[in-house]
Amino acid sequence: MAHLLKNLTNSIWHAFHALQHDVPGIVAKSKLKVLTANIGTLMDLYSVEKGLEHYRSTQTLTFEQYIFYLQNEVFSSLTDATPIQTCRSLEEGIDEICWLVCRKIYLDRPHPIFKDHSVYQLFRIFCLLAEMEPDIMDSTYLVTMHSDEVAQVASQLVTSLGLCWDLADFSALSAAIGTFRFPTFLAVLESKYSGGGSLDIDGVTEAIDDLYQTYVEDVIKKGYLMKKGFLLPTLRYFWFVLRPGELTYYKDSQQKESSGVIALDANCWTDAVSNGGKPDRRFILSTPEHRCIELVAEDHRGRLQWLSALQIAVQHSGEKISYQRSLANQRRSTRQASKQEKEETRLELQQERQARIAAEIQARKLEALSKEECAKVQELEDVKQKLEILLQEEKQALRDEEIVRALQARVLREEWEKREQMERLQQEQQELLELEKLKRMEFELKQQSNERQLHDAEMRLQQLESEKQSLDAELQAAREKVKRAEEAQIILESQLVTTRPPRSGERIRRTQSFIPTTKERPLVIDDRVSLQKNC
C-alpha cells in the first residue's frame, strides 16, 4: 500500500539518519538488516532482511535505494483491501521501531523539560506534519517542518498551558532559525513555549497528550455529553471522543476501557432538536445500527460545535488517509499554490519591469538619435570650416616641408657620424670584456690550486692526528704491560721469600730494586717511540 509507506517515510528517514556513521547519506546493509527485520516481523513477514544481501552490489545503501527496497519487498504485501485500522496500527508500530533506533540522539539534551514519552509523541506529530526535501549541500534529504505548522502546534500548546501566544515574536524567531528540523522543533517548544520549567510537568505532559490525540489519533473533538439510554430513557453523563468514522464514549475522561462505540459512515446524519424556536442543547445522531441517539450538550454553543464536528467525522469516515494528515496535505498544497502564485506574480512583475525598462531604453535611443542628427549637421558645418582652414594649412605645410627635408638631411649625416663613433666604442668595450674574462679564468684556476693545497694540508693534519692517537694507545698498552710485569715480579719475589728465609739486609735490597720510584721522569714522545720499537 503506497500511502502507508509515504506516511512512514519521515520516521524511517530519522532511523536511517541515526544509523549512518561517517559518510552522510549512506548506511551499511548490516545495520539496515536489523531495522528491516523488525519492520517485517511487525507485518508478519520473516526473513525479508535477507534480500538486502543480493539487492545491489554495494555494502551500503542510500535512503532512496532503501525506500525502493521497502516498497517492493516489504510493503508490497499490503493491498488496498487491507483494513484501515490495520494500517494505522502498523503505522504506529513502525513509528515506534524507528523511534527506538533514533531516540538516543533526541533524548540526550542538556536541560530537558519534557518527559521521554512526551518527546516520542512530539516526534510522531513532527513526522506527520513535516515534509521531505532534498539537501543541496550534500545531495541527500532533510525532513523539515514548515514554520506555519510549527506555529500551529506551538499556539495550541501555549493555549493549552494557559499562556499568551505572540505571533510576531514567533515570526521573528522563525526568520532567525529558518529551517525547523526535529531537534530545533523540540528545542523551541521546550525552551520557549513550555513555560520555561515554571509550570507543572504533569500539566505540560497533559497538554502534549492533547496535541498527540488531536494530530496522531485524529481526535476531532472530546468532552462530556449526556446520552439517553436505549432501555431506560434516562440521561447519563459520558466522556465522548470523536474520531473520523467512530464516536467512542467512556464513563469519565480517565477511563481507558470504553463503554461503547458508535460507528459512523456516509449514511449517518445529525440534526438539532427544536424547542418551539428556542435554543436547545439537544441534538440527534442517526445511524443505521442504533437508529436515533439523543445527545445533550452543556450549552447551545457546545451543541453547535458537536454538530459541526460530527459532520466532519461523517465526511471523513471512509478515507484511508487520516483527517489531520489530509488537512496537512491541504495546507501544504495551499502553501505550494501560494508560492507558485507568488512566483508567477514575481515573474509577471519582472516581465513588466523589463518591458518598461526596454521602452525607456528605446525612448532614450530615439532621443539620442535626434540629438545625434542635430550634432551631425553641426559637425558637417564645423568640418567645412575646418577643411578650409586645413587647405590653407596644407599650403603652408608644403612650404615648411621643403625646409624640414633640408634639416632632415643634415640630421641624417650627423646621425651616421654618431653611429660610427658608437660602433668604435662598442668594439673597444668588447675587447675589454674579453680581457676581463681571461683574467677571471686565471684567478679561478689559481683559487682552485689554493683550495687543493688547503685540502691536502687538512688531510695531512688529520693523518698526523690519527697517528698521534695510535701512538697514545700503544703507549698506554705498554704502560699496562710494564705494570703487569712489575706486579708479576712482586708476586714472584713474595713466593721466593716464603720458601727461604732471607738474610738480614738482603730482603730489603731486593724489594727496593723491584719497586719503581715515584720520582722517575715522565715519558716523552721520543721515549714512547723507542718503547714502541722495543715492544
mmCIF file of N, CA and C in Angstrom, residues 186-233:
data_model
loop_
_atom_site.group_PDB
_atom_site.id
_atom_site.type_symbol
_atom_site.label_atom_id
_atom_site.label_comp_id
_atom_site.label_asym_id
_atom_site.label_seq_id
_atom_site.Cartn_x
_atom_site.Cartn_y
_atom_site.Cartn_z
ATOM 1 N N LEU A 186 11.865 20.574 18.727
ATOM 2 C CA LEU A 186 11.784 20.178 20.130
ATOM 3 C C LEU A 186 12.387 21.238 21.042
ATOM 4 N N ALA A 187 13.520 21.801 20.640
ATOM 5 C CA ALA A 187 14.176 22.818 21.473
ATOM 6 C C ALA A 187 13.323 24.080 21.582
ATOM 7 N N VAL A 188 12.671 24.488 20.486
ATOM 8 C CA VAL A 188 11.820 25.690 20.519
ATOM 9 C C VAL A 188 10.637 25.483 21.450
ATOM 10 N N LEU A 189 9.956 24.328 21.327
ATOM 11 C CA LEU A 189 8.807 24.068 22.198
ATOM 12 C C LEU A 189 9.231 23.947 23.655
ATOM 13 N N GLU A 190 10.378 23.322 23.886
ATOM 14 C CA GLU A 190 10.800 23.048 25.258
ATOM 15 C C GLU A 190 11.330 24.290 25.956
ATOM 16 N N SER A 191 12.049 25.134 25.228
ATOM 17 C CA SER A 191 12.689 26.274 25.864
ATOM 18 C C SER A 191 11.815 27.525 25.882
ATOM 19 N N LYS A 192 10.928 27.680 24.896
ATOM 20 C CA LYS A 192 10.202 28.949 24.752
ATOM 21 C C LYS A 192 8.712 28.830 24.997
ATOM 22 N N TYR A 193 8.106 27.696 24.659
ATOM 23 C CA TYR A 193 6.655 27.588 24.710
ATOM 24 C C TYR A 193 6.163 26.529 25.691
ATOM 25 N N SER A 194 6.955 26.190 26.691
ATOM 26 C CA SER A 194 6.517 25.251 27.727
ATOM 27 C C SER A 194 6.549 25.880 29.111
ATOM 28 N N GLY A 195 6.666 27.188 29.182
ATOM 29 C CA GLY A 195 6.704 27.860 30.470
ATOM 30 C C GLY A 195 8.068 27.932 31.092
ATOM 31 N N GLY A 196 9.104 27.452 30.381
ATOM 32 C CA GLY A 196 10.472 27.535 30.914
ATOM 33 C C GLY A 196 10.702 26.723 32.164
ATOM 34 N N GLY A 197 9.908 25.660 32.387
ATOM 35 C CA GLY A 197 10.101 24.831 33.578
ATOM 36 C C GLY A 197 9.373 25.345 34.797
ATOM 37 N N SER A 198 8.674 26.498 34.702
ATOM 38 C CA SER A 198 7.954 27.042 35.850
ATOM 39 C C SER A 198 6.591 26.387 36.046
ATOM 40 N N LEU A 199 6.058 25.742 35.000
ATOM 41 C CA LEU A 199 4.754 25.098 35.111
ATOM 42 C C LEU A 199 4.891 23.675 35.605
ATOM 43 N N ASP A 200 3.757 23.124 36.027
ATOM 44 C CA ASP A 200 3.731 21.743 36.498
ATOM 45 C C ASP A 200 4.001 20.808 35.323
ATOM 46 N N ILE A 201 4.907 19.854 35.525
ATOM 47 C CA ILE A 201 5.276 18.950 34.440
ATOM 48 C C ILE A 201 4.110 18.069 34.028
ATOM 49 N N ASP A 202 3.209 17.751 34.984
ATOM 50 C CA ASP A 202 2.046 16.942 34.629
ATOM 51 C C ASP A 202 1.109 17.707 33.704
ATOM 52 N N GLY A 203 0.983 19.021 33.947
ATOM 53 C CA GLY A 203 0.158 19.829 33.050
ATOM 54 C C GLY A 203 0.747 19.913 31.656
ATOM 55 N N VAL A 204 2.080 20.037 31.572
ATOM 56 C CA VAL A 204 2.745 20.069 30.272
ATOM 57 C C VAL A 204 2.560 18.733 29.556
ATOM 58 N N THR A 205 2.700 17.649 30.318
ATOM 59 C CA THR A 205 2.525 16.315 29.721
ATOM 60 C C THR A 205 1.101 16.129 29.211
ATOM 61 N N GLU A 206 0.125 16.619 29.968
ATOM 62 C CA GLU A 206 -1.277 16.508 29.536
ATOM 63 C C GLU A 206 -1.530 17.351 28.286
ATOM 64 N N ALA A 207 -0.914 18.541 28.216
ATOM 65 C CA ALA A 207 -1.091 19.377 27.030
ATOM 66 C C ALA A 207 -0.499 18.704 25.793
ATOM 67 N N ILE A 208 0.685 18.080 25.934
ATOM 68 C CA ILE A 208 1.289 17.366 24.807
ATOM 69 C C ILE A 208 0.448 16.154 24.426
ATOM 70 N N ASP A 209 -0.140 15.502 25.431
ATOM 71 C CA ASP A 209 -1.000 14.361 25.144
ATOM 72 C C ASP A 209 -2.233 14.798 24.346
ATOM 73 N N ASP A 210 -2.777 15.985 24.666
ATOM 74 C CA ASP A 210 -3.902 16.505 23.874
ATOM 75 C C ASP A 210 -3.478 16.764 22.424
ATOM 76 N N LEU A 211 -2.276 17.323 22.253
ATOM 77 C CA LEU A 211 -1.772 17.516 20.890
ATOM 78 C C LEU A 211 -1.638 16.181 20.165
ATOM 79 N N TYR A 212 -1.139 15.161 20.873
ATOM 80 C CA TYR A 212 -0.959 13.846 20.265
ATOM 81 C C TYR A 212 -2.304 13.261 19.842
ATOM 82 N N GLN A 213 -3.297 13.399 20.705
ATOM 83 C CA GLN A 213 -4.615 12.880 20.354
ATOM 84 C C GLN A 213 -5.202 13.622 19.154
ATOM 85 N N THR A 214 -4.955 14.915 19.099
ATOM 86 C CA THR A 214 -5.535 15.699 18.003
ATOM 87 C C THR A 214 -4.885 15.343 16.674
ATOM 88 N N TYR A 215 -3.545 15.306 16.633
ATOM 89 C CA TYR A 215 -2.852 15.141 15.353
ATOM 90 C C TYR A 215 -2.649 13.676 14.980
ATOM 91 N N VAL A 216 -2.258 12.841 15.904
ATOM 92 C CA VAL A 216 -1.907 11.459 15.571
ATOM 93 C C VAL A 216 -3.112 10.538 15.675
ATOM 94 N N GLU A 217 -3.864 10.662 16.765
ATOM 95 C CA GLU A 217 -5.011 9.780 16.961
ATOM 96 C C GLU A 217 -6.270 10.320 16.290
ATOM 97 N N ASP A 218 -6.184 11.470 15.624
ATOM 98 C CA ASP A 218 -7.304 12.029 14.852
ATOM 99 C C ASP A 218 -8.535 12.306 15.712
ATOM 100 N N VAL A 219 -8.311 12.794 16.917
ATOM 101 C CA VAL A 219 -9.444 13.170 17.765
ATOM 102 C C VAL A 219 -9.947 14.532 17.300
ATOM 103 N N ILE A 220 -11.153 14.540 16.751
ATOM 104 C CA ILE A 220 -11.719 15.791 16.249
ATOM 105 C C ILE A 220 -12.275 16.628 17.398
ATOM 106 N N LYS A 221 -12.932 15.977 18.347
ATOM 107 C CA LYS A 221 -13.480 16.687 19.493
ATOM 108 C C LYS A 221 -13.691 15.698 20.622
ATOM 109 N N LYS A 222 -13.580 16.196 21.848
ATOM 110 C CA LYS A 222 -13.840 15.367 23.022
ATOM 111 C C LYS A 222 -14.451 16.241 24.108
ATOM 112 N N GLY A 223 -15.245 15.610 24.948
ATOM 113 C CA GLY A 223 -15.897 16.342 26.022
ATOM 114 C C GLY A 223 -17.074 15.557 26.573
ATOM 115 N N TYR A 224 -17.695 16.121 27.585
ATOM 116 C CA TYR A 224 -18.833 15.471 28.236
ATOM 117 C C TYR A 224 -20.129 15.799 27.503
ATOM 118 N N LEU A 225 -20.954 14.728 27.320
ATOM 119 C CA LEU A 225 -22.303 14.840 26.783
ATOM 120 C C LEU A 225 -23.227 13.944 27.594
ATOM 121 N N MET A 226 -24.471 14.298 27.622
ATOM 122 C CA MET A 226 -25.483 13.407 28.213
ATOM 123 C C MET A 226 -26.119 12.582 27.106
ATOM 124 N N LYS A 227 -26.226 11.289 27.360
ATOM 125 C CA LYS A 227 -26.761 10.356 26.362
ATOM 126 C C LYS A 227 -27.975 9.660 26.947
ATOM 127 N N LYS A 228 -29.020 9.590 26.129
ATOM 128 C CA LYS A 228 -30.242 8.894 26.560
ATOM 129 C C LYS A 228 -30.079 7.405 26.290
ATOM 130 N N GLY A 229 -30.380 6.600 27.272
ATOM 131 C CA GLY A 229 -30.219 5.162 27.147
ATOM 132 C C GLY A 229 -31.225 4.535 26.216
ATOM 133 N N PHE A 230 -30.920 3.277 25.795
ATOM 134 C CA PHE A 230 -31.819 2.572 24.883
ATOM 135 C C PHE A 230 -32.965 1.913 25.655
ATOM 136 N N LEU A 231 -32.592 1.258 26.767
ATOM 137 C CA LEU A 231 -33.613 0.544 27.531
ATOM 138 C C LEU A 231 -34.329 1.480 28.479
ATOM 139 N N LEU A 232 -33.537 2.243 29.265
ATOM 140 C CA LEU A 232 -34.125 3.201 30.193
ATOM 141 C C LEU A 232 -33.932 4.600 29.626
ATOM 142 N N PRO A 233 -35.012 5.322 29.381
ATOM 143 C CA PRO A 233 -34.884 6.663 28.759
ATOM 144 C C PRO A 233 -34.420 7.706 29.761
#
